[in-house]
Every structure is written in structure tokens, then in C-alpha cells.
mmCIF file of C-alpha atoms in Angstrom:
data_model
loop_
_atom_site.group_PDB
_atom_site.id
_atom_site.type_symbol
_atom_site.label_atom_id
_atom_site.label_comp_id
_atom_site.label_asym_id
_atom_site.label_seq_id
_atom_site.Cartn_x
_atom_site.Cartn_y
_atom_site.Cartn_z
ATOM 1 C CA MET A 1 -30.240 53.240 -59.568
ATOM 2 C CA ILE A 2 -26.790 52.347 -58.144
ATOM 3 C CA HIS A 3 -23.696 52.852 -60.311
ATOM 4 C CA PRO A 4 -21.515 49.734 -60.456
ATOM 5 C CA THR A 5 -18.478 51.645 -59.175
ATOM 6 C CA ALA A 6 -20.247 52.741 -55.972
ATOM 7 C CA ILE A 7 -19.175 51.039 -52.737
ATOM 8 C CA ILE A 8 -22.015 50.611 -50.241
ATOM 9 C CA HIS A 9 -21.518 48.765 -46.971
ATOM 10 C CA PRO A 10 -24.021 45.906 -46.641
ATOM 11 C CA GLN A 11 -25.164 47.246 -43.266
ATOM 12 C CA ALA A 12 -26.049 50.688 -44.665
ATOM 13 C CA THR A 13 -29.797 51.362 -44.894
ATOM 14 C CA ILE A 14 -30.538 52.886 -48.293
ATOM 15 C CA SER A 15 -34.037 53.253 -49.733
ATOM 16 C CA THR A 16 -34.444 51.310 -52.959
ATOM 17 C CA ASP A 17 -35.418 54.391 -54.990
ATOM 18 C CA CYS A 18 -32.284 56.398 -54.158
ATOM 19 C CA GLN A 19 -29.921 57.217 -57.027
ATOM 20 C CA ILE A 20 -26.260 56.527 -56.225
ATOM 21 C CA GLY A 21 -23.663 57.877 -58.681
ATOM 22 C CA PRO A 22 -20.199 56.663 -59.667
ATOM 23 C CA TYR A 23 -17.437 56.205 -57.102
ATOM 24 C CA VAL A 24 -19.717 56.963 -54.153
ATOM 25 C CA VAL A 25 -18.707 55.450 -50.799
ATOM 26 C CA ILE A 26 -21.377 54.838 -48.137
ATOM 27 C CA ASP A 27 -20.343 53.393 -44.787
ATOM 28 C CA ALA A 28 -22.142 50.969 -42.494
ATOM 29 C CA HIS A 29 -24.080 53.255 -40.176
ATOM 30 C CA VAL A 30 -25.595 55.546 -42.800
ATOM 31 C CA SER A 31 -29.387 55.579 -43.179
ATOM 32 C CA MET A 32 -30.976 57.279 -46.196
ATOM 33 C CA ASP A 33 -34.704 57.716 -46.788
ATOM 34 C CA THR A 34 -36.580 57.818 -50.098
ATOM 35 C CA GLY A 35 -35.911 60.042 -53.093
ATOM 36 C CA CYS A 36 -32.293 60.973 -52.401
ATOM 37 C CA ARG A 37 -29.756 61.518 -55.194
ATOM 38 C CA VAL A 38 -26.039 61.124 -54.558
ATOM 39 C CA GLY A 39 -23.600 62.473 -57.147
ATOM 40 C CA PRO A 40 -20.149 61.177 -58.065
ATOM 41 C CA HIS A 41 -17.329 60.852 -55.533
ATOM 42 C CA VAL A 42 -19.556 61.587 -52.522
ATOM 43 C CA TYR A 43 -18.527 60.091 -49.172
ATOM 44 C CA LEU A 44 -21.284 59.388 -46.625
ATOM 45 C CA THR A 45 -19.988 58.109 -43.314
ATOM 46 C CA GLY A 46 -20.486 58.021 -39.547
ATOM 47 C CA HIS A 47 -23.750 57.444 -37.708
ATOM 48 C CA THR A 48 -25.602 59.624 -40.201
ATOM 49 C CA THR A 49 -29.364 59.729 -40.676
ATOM 50 C CA ILE A 50 -30.576 61.340 -43.919
ATOM 51 C CA GLY A 51 -34.215 62.178 -44.601
ATOM 52 C CA LYS A 52 -36.180 62.312 -47.845
ATOM 53 C CA ASN A 53 -35.348 63.913 -51.194
ATOM 54 C CA ASN A 54 -31.897 65.220 -50.352
ATOM 55 C CA ARG A 55 -29.405 65.829 -53.138
ATOM 56 C CA PHE A 56 -25.639 65.569 -52.754
ATOM 57 C CA HIS A 57 -23.544 66.963 -55.597
ATOM 58 C CA ALA A 58 -20.039 65.833 -56.548
ATOM 59 C CA GLY A 59 -17.384 65.540 -53.885
ATOM 60 C CA CYS A 60 -19.440 66.087 -50.724
ATOM 61 C CA VAL A 61 -18.102 64.604 -47.487
ATOM 62 C CA ILE A 62 -20.969 64.120 -45.048
ATOM 63 C CA GLY A 63 -20.733 62.750 -41.495
ATOM 64 C CA ASP A 64 -16.955 62.456 -41.165
ATOM 65 C CA GLU A 65 -15.133 62.854 -37.850
ATOM 66 C CA PRO A 66 -15.127 66.311 -36.218
ATOM 67 C CA GLN A 67 -12.034 68.456 -36.551
ATOM 68 C CA ASP A 68 -11.602 68.526 -32.793
ATOM 69 C CA LEU A 69 -8.571 67.245 -30.925
ATOM 70 C CA LYS A 70 -10.821 66.323 -27.978
ATOM 71 C CA TYR A 71 -12.770 63.838 -30.095
ATOM 72 C CA SER A 72 -12.074 60.330 -28.837
ATOM 73 C CA GLY A 73 -13.732 58.184 -31.520
ATOM 74 C CA ALA A 74 -17.236 57.943 -30.036
ATOM 75 C CA ASN A 75 -20.132 56.950 -32.304
ATOM 76 C CA THR A 76 -21.482 60.472 -32.527
ATOM 77 C CA ARG A 77 -24.299 61.480 -34.865
ATOM 78 C CA LEU A 78 -25.311 63.676 -37.758
ATOM 79 C CA ILE A 79 -29.022 64.113 -38.528
ATOM 80 C CA ILE A 80 -30.228 65.610 -41.827
ATOM 81 C CA GLY A 81 -33.860 66.464 -42.584
ATOM 82 C CA ASN A 82 -35.664 66.554 -45.930
ATOM 83 C CA GLU A 83 -35.363 68.397 -49.234
ATOM 84 C CA ASN A 84 -31.835 69.750 -48.746
ATOM 85 C CA ILE A 85 -29.339 70.507 -51.516
ATOM 86 C CA PHE A 86 -25.625 70.024 -50.832
ATOM 87 C CA ARG A 87 -23.604 71.450 -53.701
ATOM 88 C CA GLU A 88 -20.077 70.487 -54.760
ATOM 89 C CA HIS A 89 -17.553 69.652 -52.009
ATOM 90 C CA VAL A 90 -19.739 70.609 -49.060
ATOM 91 C CA THR A 91 -18.498 69.172 -45.763
ATOM 92 C CA VAL A 92 -20.736 68.481 -42.765
ATOM 93 C CA GLN A 93 -19.161 66.870 -39.699
ATOM 94 C CA ARG A 94 -20.778 64.790 -37.002
ATOM 95 C CA SER A 95 -20.695 65.886 -33.355
ATOM 96 C CA ASN A 96 -17.753 65.493 -31.009
ATOM 97 C CA GLN A 97 -19.676 63.907 -28.109
ATOM 98 C CA LEU A 98 -22.578 61.530 -27.612
ATOM 99 C CA ALA A 99 -24.620 64.071 -25.621
ATOM 100 C CA GLU A 100 -25.134 66.244 -28.715
ATOM 101 C CA HIS A 101 -25.431 65.794 -32.451
ATOM 102 C CA THR A 102 -24.861 67.863 -35.560
ATOM 103 C CA GLU A 103 -28.144 68.713 -37.249
ATOM 104 C CA VAL A 104 -29.211 70.119 -40.619
ATOM 105 C CA GLY A 105 -32.960 70.760 -40.874
ATOM 106 C CA SER A 106 -35.059 70.783 -44.054
ATOM 107 C CA ASN A 107 -35.300 72.814 -47.273
ATOM 108 C CA ASN A 108 -31.793 74.220 -46.980
ATOM 109 C CA LEU A 109 -29.309 75.092 -49.735
ATOM 110 C CA LEU A 110 -25.614 74.675 -48.967
ATOM 111 C CA MET A 111 -23.545 75.955 -51.892
ATOM 112 C CA ALA A 112 -20.128 74.788 -53.071
ATOM 113 C CA ASN A 113 -17.298 74.408 -50.552
ATOM 114 C CA ALA A 114 -19.417 75.377 -47.547
ATOM 115 C CA HIS A 115 -18.372 73.827 -44.239
ATOM 116 C CA VAL A 116 -20.623 72.938 -41.287
ATOM 117 C CA GLY A 117 -18.589 72.115 -38.199
ATOM 118 C CA HIS A 118 -19.303 69.623 -35.428
ATOM 119 C CA ASN A 119 -22.261 70.140 -33.066
ATOM 120 C CA THR A 120 -23.660 72.842 -35.324
ATOM 121 C CA ARG A 121 -27.414 73.129 -35.768
ATOM 122 C CA VAL A 122 -28.841 74.564 -38.971
ATOM 123 C CA GLY A 123 -32.581 75.265 -39.034
ATOM 124 C CA ASN A 124 -34.949 75.264 -42.013
ATOM 125 C CA HIS A 125 -35.041 77.281 -45.247
ATOM 126 C CA VAL A 126 -31.456 78.454 -44.718
ATOM 127 C CA ILE A 127 -29.167 79.491 -47.590
ATOM 128 C CA ILE A 128 -25.432 79.065 -47.013
ATOM 129 C CA ALA A 129 -23.456 80.399 -49.982
ATOM 130 C CA ASN A 130 -20.116 79.367 -51.446
ATOM 131 C CA GLY A 131 -17.124 79.174 -49.132
ATOM 132 C CA VAL A 132 -18.996 79.824 -45.879
ATOM 133 C CA LEU A 133 -17.265 78.420 -42.781
ATOM 134 C CA LEU A 134 -19.391 77.566 -39.749
ATOM 135 C CA ALA A 135 -17.266 76.543 -36.780
ATOM 136 C CA GLY A 136 -18.321 74.015 -34.177
ATOM 137 C CA HIS A 137 -21.323 74.544 -31.891
ATOM 138 C CA VAL A 138 -22.865 77.240 -34.113
ATOM 139 C CA THR A 139 -26.663 77.678 -34.133
ATOM 140 C CA VAL A 140 -28.348 78.977 -37.291
ATOM 141 C CA GLU A 141 -32.065 79.676 -36.910
ATOM 142 C CA ASP A 142 -34.667 79.460 -39.691
ATOM 143 C CA ARG A 143 -34.609 81.510 -42.916
ATOM 144 C CA VAL A 144 -31.077 82.845 -42.482
ATOM 145 C CA PHE A 145 -29.076 83.907 -45.570
ATOM 146 C CA ILE A 146 -25.279 83.667 -45.253
ATOM 147 C CA SER A 147 -23.478 85.159 -48.259
ATOM 148 C CA GLY A 148 -20.232 83.957 -49.815
ATOM 149 C CA ASN A 149 -17.030 83.500 -47.816
ATOM 150 C CA CYS A 150 -18.524 84.481 -44.462
ATOM 151 C CA LEU A 151 -16.871 83.297 -41.248
ATOM 152 C CA VAL A 152 -18.755 82.286 -38.096
ATOM 153 C CA HIS A 153 -16.881 81.661 -34.836
ATOM 154 C CA GLN A 154 -17.632 78.680 -32.612
ATOM 155 C CA PHE A 155 -20.611 78.902 -30.215
ATOM 156 C CA VAL A 156 -22.113 81.846 -32.136
ATOM 157 C CA ARG A 157 -25.878 82.049 -32.743
ATOM 158 C CA ILE A 158 -27.445 83.543 -35.870
ATOM 159 C CA GLY A 159 -31.046 84.644 -35.371
ATOM 160 C CA THR A 160 -33.950 83.940 -37.686
ATOM 161 C CA LEU A 161 -34.206 85.941 -40.925
ATOM 162 C CA ALA A 162 -30.769 87.472 -40.376
ATOM 163 C CA LEU A 163 -28.519 88.111 -43.366
ATOM 164 C CA MET A 164 -24.727 88.190 -43.576
ATOM 165 C CA GLN A 165 -23.203 90.268 -46.359
ATOM 166 C CA GLY A 166 -20.391 88.694 -48.369
ATOM 167 C CA GLY A 167 -17.147 88.275 -46.459
ATOM 168 C CA ALA A 168 -18.641 89.224 -43.088
ATOM 169 C CA ALA A 169 -17.085 87.646 -40.004
ATOM 170 C CA ILE A 170 -18.740 87.333 -36.601
ATOM 171 C CA SER A 171 -17.588 86.094 -33.227
ATOM 172 C CA LYS A 172 -20.644 87.486 -31.432
ATOM 173 C CA ASP A 173 -24.313 86.565 -31.803
ATOM 174 C CA LEU A 174 -26.097 88.037 -34.819
ATOM 175 C CA PRO A 175 -29.573 89.239 -33.725
ATOM 176 C CA PRO A 176 -32.653 88.073 -35.640
ATOM 177 C CA PHE A 177 -33.846 90.140 -38.620
ATOM 178 C CA THR A 178 -30.578 92.130 -38.911
ATOM 179 C CA ILE A 179 -27.841 92.423 -41.540
ATOM 180 C CA ALA A 180 -24.209 91.670 -40.663
ATOM 181 C CA ARG A 181 -21.519 93.781 -42.339
ATOM 182 C CA GLY A 182 -17.771 93.509 -41.805
ATOM 183 C CA ASP A 183 -16.552 92.281 -38.419
ATOM 184 C CA ASN A 184 -19.149 91.942 -35.644
ATOM 185 C CA SER A 185 -21.205 94.825 -37.049
ATOM 186 C CA ILE A 186 -24.791 95.192 -38.236
ATOM 187 C CA CYS A 187 -26.189 97.830 -40.572
ATOM 188 C CA GLY A 188 -29.963 97.670 -40.208
ATOM 189 C CA LEU A 189 -32.830 95.279 -40.716
ATOM 190 C CA ASN A 190 -33.157 92.649 -43.432
ATOM 191 C CA SER A 191 -36.172 94.497 -44.835
ATOM 192 C CA ILE A 192 -36.425 92.515 -48.065
ATOM 193 C CA GLY A 193 -36.240 89.230 -46.178
ATOM 194 C CA LEU A 194 -38.931 90.375 -43.761
ATOM 195 C CA ARG A 195 -41.307 91.240 -46.602
ATOM 196 C CA ARG A 196 -40.622 87.960 -48.387
ATOM 197 C CA ALA A 197 -41.319 86.079 -45.150
ATOM 198 C CA GLY A 198 -44.753 87.668 -44.995
ATOM 199 C CA LEU A 199 -44.339 90.030 -42.018
ATOM 200 C CA SER A 200 -47.009 92.718 -42.023
ATOM 201 C CA SER A 201 -46.205 96.439 -42.253
ATOM 202 C CA ALA A 202 -47.097 96.793 -38.555
ATOM 203 C CA GLU A 203 -44.715 93.980 -37.589
ATOM 204 C CA ARG A 204 -41.912 95.497 -39.669
ATOM 205 C CA LEU A 205 -42.542 98.913 -38.133
ATOM 206 C CA GLU A 206 -42.271 97.464 -34.639
ATOM 207 C CA LEU A 207 -38.939 95.870 -35.524
ATOM 208 C CA ARG A 208 -37.640 99.164 -36.950
ATOM 209 C CA ARG A 209 -38.542 100.971 -33.736
ATOM 210 C CA LEU A 210 -36.942 98.247 -31.651
ATOM 211 C CA TYR A 211 -33.796 98.405 -33.773
ATOM 212 C CA GLN A 212 -33.495 102.142 -33.168
ATOM 213 C CA ALA A 213 -34.031 101.703 -29.439
ATOM 214 C CA LEU A 214 -31.691 98.740 -29.038
ATOM 215 C CA PHE A 215 -28.814 99.515 -31.373
ATOM 216 C CA ARG A 216 -28.697 103.286 -31.984
ATOM 217 C CA ARG A 217 -29.112 104.887 -28.565
ATOM 218 C CA GLY A 218 -25.457 104.826 -27.579
ATOM 219 C CA VAL A 219 -25.822 102.029 -25.002
ATOM 220 C CA SER A 220 -25.350 98.297 -25.271
ATOM 221 C CA PRO A 221 -28.355 96.272 -26.523
ATOM 222 C CA ARG A 222 -28.443 94.339 -23.231
ATOM 223 C CA LYS A 223 -28.503 97.598 -21.257
ATOM 224 C CA ALA A 224 -31.254 98.943 -23.509
ATOM 225 C CA CYS A 225 -33.312 95.813 -22.849
ATOM 226 C CA GLU A 226 -32.900 96.329 -19.108
ATOM 227 C CA THR A 227 -33.649 100.049 -18.963
ATOM 228 C CA LEU A 228 -36.310 100.556 -21.628
ATOM 229 C CA LYS A 229 -39.917 99.435 -21.234
ATOM 230 C CA PHE A 230 -41.346 97.641 -24.237
ATOM 231 C CA ASN A 231 -45.132 97.446 -24.050
ATOM 232 C CA ASP A 232 -46.445 94.022 -25.025
ATOM 233 C CA PRO A 233 -44.187 93.361 -28.045
ATOM 234 C CA GLY A 234 -45.430 91.116 -30.832
ATOM 235 C CA LYS A 235 -43.969 87.665 -31.404
ATOM 236 C CA TYR A 236 -41.154 88.950 -33.623
ATOM 237 C CA GLY A 237 -40.259 91.779 -31.279
ATOM 238 C CA ALA A 238 -40.384 89.407 -28.328
ATOM 239 C CA HIS A 239 -38.070 86.988 -30.123
ATOM 240 C CA LEU A 240 -35.560 89.782 -30.767
ATOM 241 C CA LEU A 241 -35.597 90.835 -27.115
ATOM 242 C CA ASP A 242 -35.333 87.250 -25.854
ATOM 243 C CA PHE A 243 -32.426 86.570 -28.215
ATOM 244 C CA ILE A 244 -30.464 89.551 -26.869
ATOM 245 C CA ASN A 245 -31.239 88.765 -23.234
ATOM 246 C CA SER A 246 -30.159 85.128 -23.640
ATOM 247 C CA SER A 247 -26.881 85.911 -25.416
ATOM 248 C CA LYS A 248 -23.769 84.605 -23.664
ATOM 249 C CA ARG A 249 -21.231 86.052 -26.119
ATOM 250 C CA GLY A 250 -22.802 89.485 -26.591
ATOM 251 C CA VAL A 251 -24.348 90.643 -29.858
ATOM 252 C CA CYS A 252 -23.040 92.480 -32.895
ATOM 253 C CA VAL A 253 -23.268 96.291 -32.755
ATOM 254 C CA ASP A 254 -24.556 98.799 -35.275
ATOM 255 C CA VAL A 255 -21.963 100.205 -37.695
ATOM 256 C CA SER A 256 -22.681 103.758 -36.517
ATOM 257 C CA LYS A 257 -21.603 102.786 -33.020
ATOM 258 C CA ARG A 258 -18.657 100.833 -34.425
ATOM 259 C CA ARG A 259 -17.429 103.895 -36.339
ATOM 260 C CA HIS A 260 -17.680 105.954 -33.171
ATOM 261 C CA LEU A 261 -15.708 103.383 -31.211
ATOM 262 C CA ASP A 262 -13.028 103.172 -33.904
ATOM 263 C CA GLU A 263 -12.456 106.945 -34.166
ATOM 264 C CA PRO A 264 -8.985 108.021 -32.946
ATOM 265 C CA LEU A 265 -8.854 110.167 -29.847
ATOM 266 C CA ALA A 266 -8.498 113.884 -30.574
ATOM 267 C CA GLU A 267 -5.094 115.351 -29.810
ATOM 268 C CA ALA A 268 -4.873 117.694 -26.845
#
């Protein structure tokens, strides 16, 4: 189960049924639960705890030091759940301070060359496509889909069941259930994702009405939350409203509003 070229520190805690490929390096403070498979040239390091049935494809670097000049060498942590797939050359970095840790939940797919920065928290059932860059302190809620080559600024939150179109870049929070397009813009609800997640027609209708009220009335979403009265919203509507009200960076705006803001002023 362990290739003879693999180098595993004697203090590492590796379940006996894990498969360790050629030229793998596993450092002292790594713990790996049952059923994991580690492909060739993978480097597992740091105070990293790995759950059950994770798979690491060739060239992954998991748990290395954060890319943060403030990091002072503390024994910070990375925690990984169960049933995740890390494709070729994925990098996931441990946190930059003892008070927090980097976390990847369960049942996630991280495709080739994706990067998860320090202190980032990825939920469950998330798909992160090729070349995605998540900066430090990012929060990704459950069932998010991030398409290829997307960029996410530090401290940004991505709400549950949101989708980012390929090449999108955000430095503001992406509200739950919405689709990111371009720079800090959204273009509607992730309708297909909502249906696949099992939301009823009534729940989807409520979200469509909320989207119109929050993002297409010509005022900021925060202002709309303050001025409009929403009668007893369901759990998904309530989550959308809470997400907007708790945003510290502001949220992405609808493309129709973005086009209006980007129009040149008419000549006198």
C-alpha cells in the first residue's frame, strides 16, 4: 500500500489501508484517516488533519506555509473532511495564525491547479474548477460552483448555491443562489442549481421575487433590505437577506445596474 520511494515521517499518523504512491512526502504532523489515496509526487505537510476517503492526484501540495509575510512560523492548522478529490497540482495552505485554521469540508471536488489560500473555509459539496484562485480568509458556503480561472479576493464570502461563470472576478460578497459574471456583477439566479438542490417551485419563486426587489430596483441591496418589508420569508429567503445584511464588503450588483453605472455621461 506504500510505494518504496515514498518518504513518510515516523511521527505521521497514517491509516494502514491508505494507498501512498511513488515519491510522496508526508511530514511529521500529518494525520490521515482510512481509505485515502495519495498519488505520485504529492507533498503533505504542516499540522494537517485529513479525514476519510480523500484522494490526492499527482503533484498536490497540501498544508504548506501560508503565502503571507506576517506569518511567523506558528504551528497553524489545516483540517480536511471526508470524500474530497484534489486533482493535479492543487495547493491548499494552512492558516497564518493559531486562532484560526484553514478548512475544507466534505464531498468537494477541487480541479487541477486550483489554489485555496490561508484561513479559507470551504463548505461541503463545492466544485472548484481548474485554475481557480481563492485568496486568504475567503468563505465558500455549501454547494457552490466556481468555474475555471475565477478570482476571489481576500475576505470575500460566496453564498450557498451560488455559481461563478468562467473567468469571473469578485472582490465583494457573492450573494447565495446567484450567478457571478465578469467583475463584481451578478446576472440572475442559479436556477438549474436550485432545482438540482431540491428547492420547491414555491421556494424558487420567492427567491426570484426577492432578487427583483433587492437587485433590480435601482437602489443598493442593503438599502432595499432596510426599506422594504418582507413578510415572513422562508429559510432560503431569510438566508439571502441575512447574508446581505451581514456583509462587510458589500455585495455584487446586477449587470443591468452595472451597465447603467458604466454608461458615459451625455454631452451637454
